Short mmCIF file of C-alpha atoms in Angstrom, two decimals:
data_model
loop_
_atom_site.label_atom_id
_atom_site.label_comp_id
_atom_site.label_asym_id
_atom_site.label_seq_id
_atom_site.Cartn_x
_atom_site.Cartn_y
_atom_site.Cartn_z
CA UNK A 236 125.09 -29.52 -35.41
CA UNK A 237 126.38 -26.15 -34.27
CA UNK A 238 124.86 -22.75 -34.50
CA UNK A 239 128.25 -22.12 -36.33
CA UNK A 240 127.17 -25.42 -39.03
CA UNK A 241 123.42 -24.61 -39.15
CA UNK A 242 124.49 -20.62 -40.33
CA UNK A 243 126.85 -22.62 -42.69
CA UNK A 244 124.16 -24.38 -44.19
CA UNK A 245 121.39 -22.41 -43.85
CA UNK A 246 118.10 -22.69 -45.96
CA UNK A 247 118.87 -21.43 -49.66
CA UNK A 248 115.38 -18.95 -48.82
CA UNK A 249 117.19 -17.53 -45.86
CA UNK A 250 120.43 -17.09 -46.80
CA UNK A 251 119.90 -14.45 -49.98
CA UNK A 252 118.58 -12.35 -46.84
CA UNK A 253 122.15 -12.44 -45.82
CA UNK A 254 125.13 -10.34 -46.29
CA UNK A 255 128.70 -10.78 -45.27
CA UNK A 256 130.55 -7.63 -43.15
CA UNK A 257 133.99 -7.27 -42.38
CA UNK A 258 135.18 -4.46 -39.79
CA UNK A 259 138.54 -3.16 -38.43
CA UNK A 260 139.48 -2.99 -35.02
CA UNK A 261 138.41 -0.43 -33.10
CA UNK A 262 134.78 -0.58 -35.17
CA UNK A 263 131.61 -0.15 -33.10
CA UNK A 264 129.28 -3.61 -35.04
CA UNK A 265 126.39 -2.30 -32.50
CA UNK A 266 126.37 0.95 -30.19
CA UNK A 267 124.38 1.04 -26.98
CA UNK A 268 121.08 2.40 -27.57
CA UNK A 269 121.60 2.14 -31.24
CA UNK A 270 118.15 0.35 -32.85
CA UNK A 271 118.12 -3.53 -32.91
CA UNK A 272 116.83 -4.69 -36.00
CA UNK A 273 119.74 -7.34 -37.31
CA UNK A 274 121.26 -9.85 -35.86
CA UNK A 275 125.31 -10.81 -36.28
CA UNK A 276 126.94 -14.10 -36.51
CA UNK A 277 130.82 -13.46 -35.37
CA UNK A 278 132.39 -15.73 -38.19
CA UNK A 279 136.21 -14.48 -37.59
CA UNK A 280 137.74 -12.40 -35.09
CA UNK A 281 137.35 -11.50 -31.40
CA UNK A 282 134.74 -7.97 -30.39
CA UNK A 283 134.75 -6.37 -26.61
CA UNK A 284 131.62 -5.44 -25.05
CA UNK A 285 131.03 -2.75 -23.17
CA UNK A 286 128.72 -0.93 -21.53
CA UNK A 287 128.58 3.51 -21.51
CA UNK A 288 127.27 5.53 -18.89
CA UNK A 289 125.54 9.24 -18.40
CA UNK A 290 129.14 9.91 -16.87
CA UNK A 291 131.13 9.11 -19.36
CA UNK A 292 132.82 5.89 -17.51
CA UNK A 293 132.64 2.63 -19.42
CA UNK A 294 132.87 -0.72 -17.74
CA UNK A 295 134.23 -3.51 -20.60
CA UNK A 296 132.33 -7.03 -19.68
CA UNK A 297 132.72 -9.37 -22.04
CA UNK A 298 134.50 -10.33 -24.97
CA UNK A 299 132.50 -12.68 -28.19
CA UNK A 300 134.66 -15.25 -29.85
CA UNK A 301 132.95 -17.05 -33.24
CA UNK A 302 130.44 -17.84 -33.39
CA UNK A 303 128.84 -15.56 -30.96
CA UNK A 304 125.09 -13.83 -32.39
CA UNK A 305 124.80 -10.08 -31.54
CA UNK A 306 121.72 -8.72 -31.52
CA UNK A 307 120.01 -11.79 -30.06
CA UNK A 308 119.27 -10.98 -26.42
CA UNK A 309 117.41 -7.45 -27.81
CA UNK A 310 115.07 -9.09 -30.43
CA UNK A 311 114.01 -12.22 -28.74
CA UNK A 312 113.91 -9.89 -25.67
CA UNK A 313 111.48 -8.09 -28.32
CA UNK A 314 113.52 -4.47 -27.21
CA UNK A 315 114.13 -2.07 -29.92
CA UNK A 316 117.80 -0.29 -29.03
CA UNK A 317 120.94 -2.78 -27.86
CA UNK A 318 121.49 -2.79 -24.80
CA UNK A 319 125.82 -2.73 -25.03
CA UNK A 320 127.96 -1.71 -27.67
CA UNK A 321 130.03 -4.25 -29.09
CA UNK A 322 133.15 -3.47 -30.97
CA UNK A 323 135.86 -5.10 -33.26
CA UNK A 324 139.12 -5.96 -30.63
CA UNK A 325 140.89 -8.12 -34.34
CA UNK A 326 139.50 -7.83 -37.51
CA UNK A 327 135.91 -9.86 -37.61
CA UNK A 328 134.07 -11.25 -40.05
CA UNK A 329 130.03 -11.23 -39.40
CA UNK A 330 127.33 -12.49 -40.92
CA UNK A 331 124.32 -10.27 -40.88
CA UNK A 332 120.62 -10.35 -41.29
CA UNK A 333 117.22 -8.63 -40.13
CA UNK A 334 115.25 -9.46 -37.24
CA UNK A 335 112.68 -10.32 -38.58
CA UNK A 336 114.12 -13.12 -41.38
CA UNK A 337 116.46 -14.50 -37.84
CA UNK A 338 113.33 -15.08 -36.02
CA UNK A 339 111.80 -16.58 -39.41
CA UNK A 340 114.31 -18.79 -39.22
CA UNK A 341 113.94 -20.07 -35.70
CA UNK A 342 109.97 -20.53 -36.53
CA UNK A 343 110.83 -22.82 -39.49
CA UNK A 344 113.31 -24.50 -37.61
CA UNK A 345 113.33 -25.87 -34.04
CA UNK A 346 117.30 -27.31 -34.21
CA UNK A 347 118.16 -24.12 -35.10
CA UNK A 348 116.15 -22.26 -32.22
CA UNK A 349 117.37 -25.17 -29.76
CA UNK A 350 120.76 -23.81 -30.48
CA UNK A 351 120.06 -20.50 -30.31
CA UNK A 352 118.47 -20.52 -26.68
CA UNK A 353 121.60 -22.96 -25.84
CA UNK A 354 123.86 -20.10 -26.60
CA UNK A 355 121.96 -17.57 -25.24
CA UNK A 356 121.88 -19.15 -21.82
CA UNK A 357 125.88 -20.31 -21.96
CA UNK A 358 126.76 -16.42 -22.92
CA UNK A 359 124.27 -15.61 -19.69
CA UNK A 360 125.02 -17.94 -16.98
CA UNK A 361 128.39 -16.42 -16.29
CA UNK A 362 127.49 -13.37 -16.69
CA UNK A 363 124.91 -13.19 -14.13
CA UNK A 364 127.42 -15.29 -11.91
CA UNK A 365 130.36 -13.01 -12.01
CA UNK A 366 129.82 -9.77 -13.42
CA UNK A 367 127.39 -8.48 -10.35
CA UNK A 368 130.05 -8.80 -7.86
CA UNK A 369 132.58 -6.58 -9.42
CA UNK A 370 130.87 -3.50 -9.26
CA UNK A 371 131.12 -4.06 -5.37
CA UNK A 372 134.48 -4.87 -4.73
CA UNK A 373 137.33 -2.20 -3.87
CA UNK A 374 138.41 -0.95 -7.01
CA UNK A 375 142.38 -1.87 -5.73
CA UNK A 376 140.87 -5.40 -5.49
CA UNK A 377 140.09 -5.44 -8.99
CA UNK A 378 142.61 -4.10 -10.02
CA UNK A 379 144.95 -6.86 -8.48
CA UNK A 380 142.19 -9.77 -9.30
CA UNK A 381 142.54 -7.38 -13.57
CA UNK A 382 146.24 -8.44 -12.51
CA UNK A 383 146.41 -11.77 -11.96
CA UNK A 384 143.98 -13.03 -14.62
CA UNK A 385 145.88 -11.66 -17.69
CA UNK A 386 148.90 -13.13 -15.96
CA UNK A 387 147.02 -16.57 -15.79
CA UNK A 388 149.06 -19.68 -16.31
CA UNK A 389 152.22 -17.72 -18.13
CA UNK A 390 155.32 -18.99 -17.33
CA UNK A 391 157.63 -16.06 -17.59
CA UNK A 392 160.81 -14.19 -15.67
CA UNK A 393 158.97 -10.67 -16.49
CA UNK A 394 155.67 -10.42 -17.47
CA UNK A 395 154.64 -6.89 -19.38
CA UNK A 396 150.68 -6.16 -19.02
CA UNK A 397 151.14 -3.65 -22.87
CA UNK A 398 147.35 -3.09 -22.19
CA UNK A 399 147.31 1.22 -21.87
CA UNK A 400 145.43 2.64 -18.35
CA UNK A 401 141.94 3.06 -20.27
CA UNK A 402 141.56 0.14 -21.70
CA UNK A 403 142.75 -1.32 -17.67
CA UNK A 404 139.85 1.49 -16.29
CA UNK A 405 137.53 0.01 -19.05
CA UNK A 406 137.84 -3.74 -17.89
CA UNK A 407 137.35 -3.61 -14.50
CA UNK A 408 134.98 -0.43 -14.79
CA UNK A 409 136.46 1.93 -12.77
CA UNK A 410 138.61 5.57 -14.02
CA UNK A 411 141.63 6.25 -15.63
CA UNK A 412 142.88 8.12 -11.99
CA UNK A 413 141.64 5.38 -9.47
CA UNK A 414 143.54 2.84 -11.80
CA UNK A 415 146.91 4.77 -11.51
CA UNK A 416 146.11 5.40 -7.99
CA UNK A 417 145.59 1.45 -7.41
CA UNK A 418 148.78 1.00 -9.96
CA UNK A 419 151.16 3.16 -7.48
CA UNK A 420 149.29 1.17 -4.40
CA UNK A 421 150.92 -1.95 -5.85
CA UNK A 422 153.88 -0.95 -6.86
CA UNK A 423 155.00 0.82 -3.62
CA UNK A 424 154.17 -2.34 -1.87
CA UNK A 425 156.49 -3.97 -3.92
CA UNK A 426 153.23 -6.02 -6.07
CA UNK A 427 154.64 -4.24 -9.07
CA UNK A 428 156.76 -2.38 -11.36
CA UNK A 429 156.90 -0.18 -14.18
CA UNK A 430 158.56 0.04 -16.90
CA UNK A 431 158.08 2.69 -19.36
CA UNK A 432 154.87 3.08 -17.73
CA UNK A 433 153.31 -0.13 -18.84
CA UNK A 434 153.11 -2.59 -15.51
CA UNK A 435 155.85 -5.56 -14.99
CA UNK A 436 154.84 -8.22 -13.01
CA UNK A 437 158.53 -10.46 -11.69
CA UNK A 438 158.71 -13.65 -11.12
CA UNK A 439 158.90 -12.59 -6.49
CA UNK A 440 155.87 -10.15 -7.39
CA UNK A 441 153.95 -13.12 -9.06
CA UNK A 442 154.43 -15.39 -6.15
CA UNK A 443 153.45 -11.98 -4.20
CA UNK A 444 149.79 -11.00 -6.18
CA UNK A 445 148.84 -14.76 -5.72
CA UNK A 446 149.64 -14.81 -2.13
CA UNK A 447 148.20 -11.44 -1.87
CA UNK A 448 144.93 -12.37 -3.48
CA UNK A 449 144.82 -15.99 -1.01
CA UNK A 450 144.71 -14.47 1.89
CA UNK A 451 142.42 -11.54 1.18
CA UNK A 452 140.24 -14.31 0.40
#
């Protein structure tokens, strides 16, 4: 049984201590440094996970989908404060319960405990494998890699990126000023275009972007 199914068929004495909540886009479900005393299961929508630093810089390093847990890492690690901010990217629905209820359920049900552990491991592995690496990439390479990821396998004559420069900066862990410099350099190299301030990539540029990335590896 999956973790989502377990939440759907949770024991009645556990269900009595849960609530359902809705968060609109842009709303923080939990904030870095906030008290980690609750667990949330995402049942609808997508969330962004970001870290904020004293410099004011924000780094968005992941996303959560149905049926991810929020707060499991902190509570299982015995930490009192949330390590990162989780913000609704779309309208999100969650099931919430206290840390005490969550831990009590894990002690009662070994299958539930294993499912939680498996999901936590699956969530942490790519974080450990990839996110440390990006900090050591030059900012232009980060932007280049980001654009290729956003382009993916989309088949279009003209790809238009509607993401704001601030969000791009958050996603690659740098400043808007640095993103703007990178955009200018890529445009001067003929790898991207601009349309009303939005980054565009035509067919030829798509091939050039991919080839330039392969040559740099």
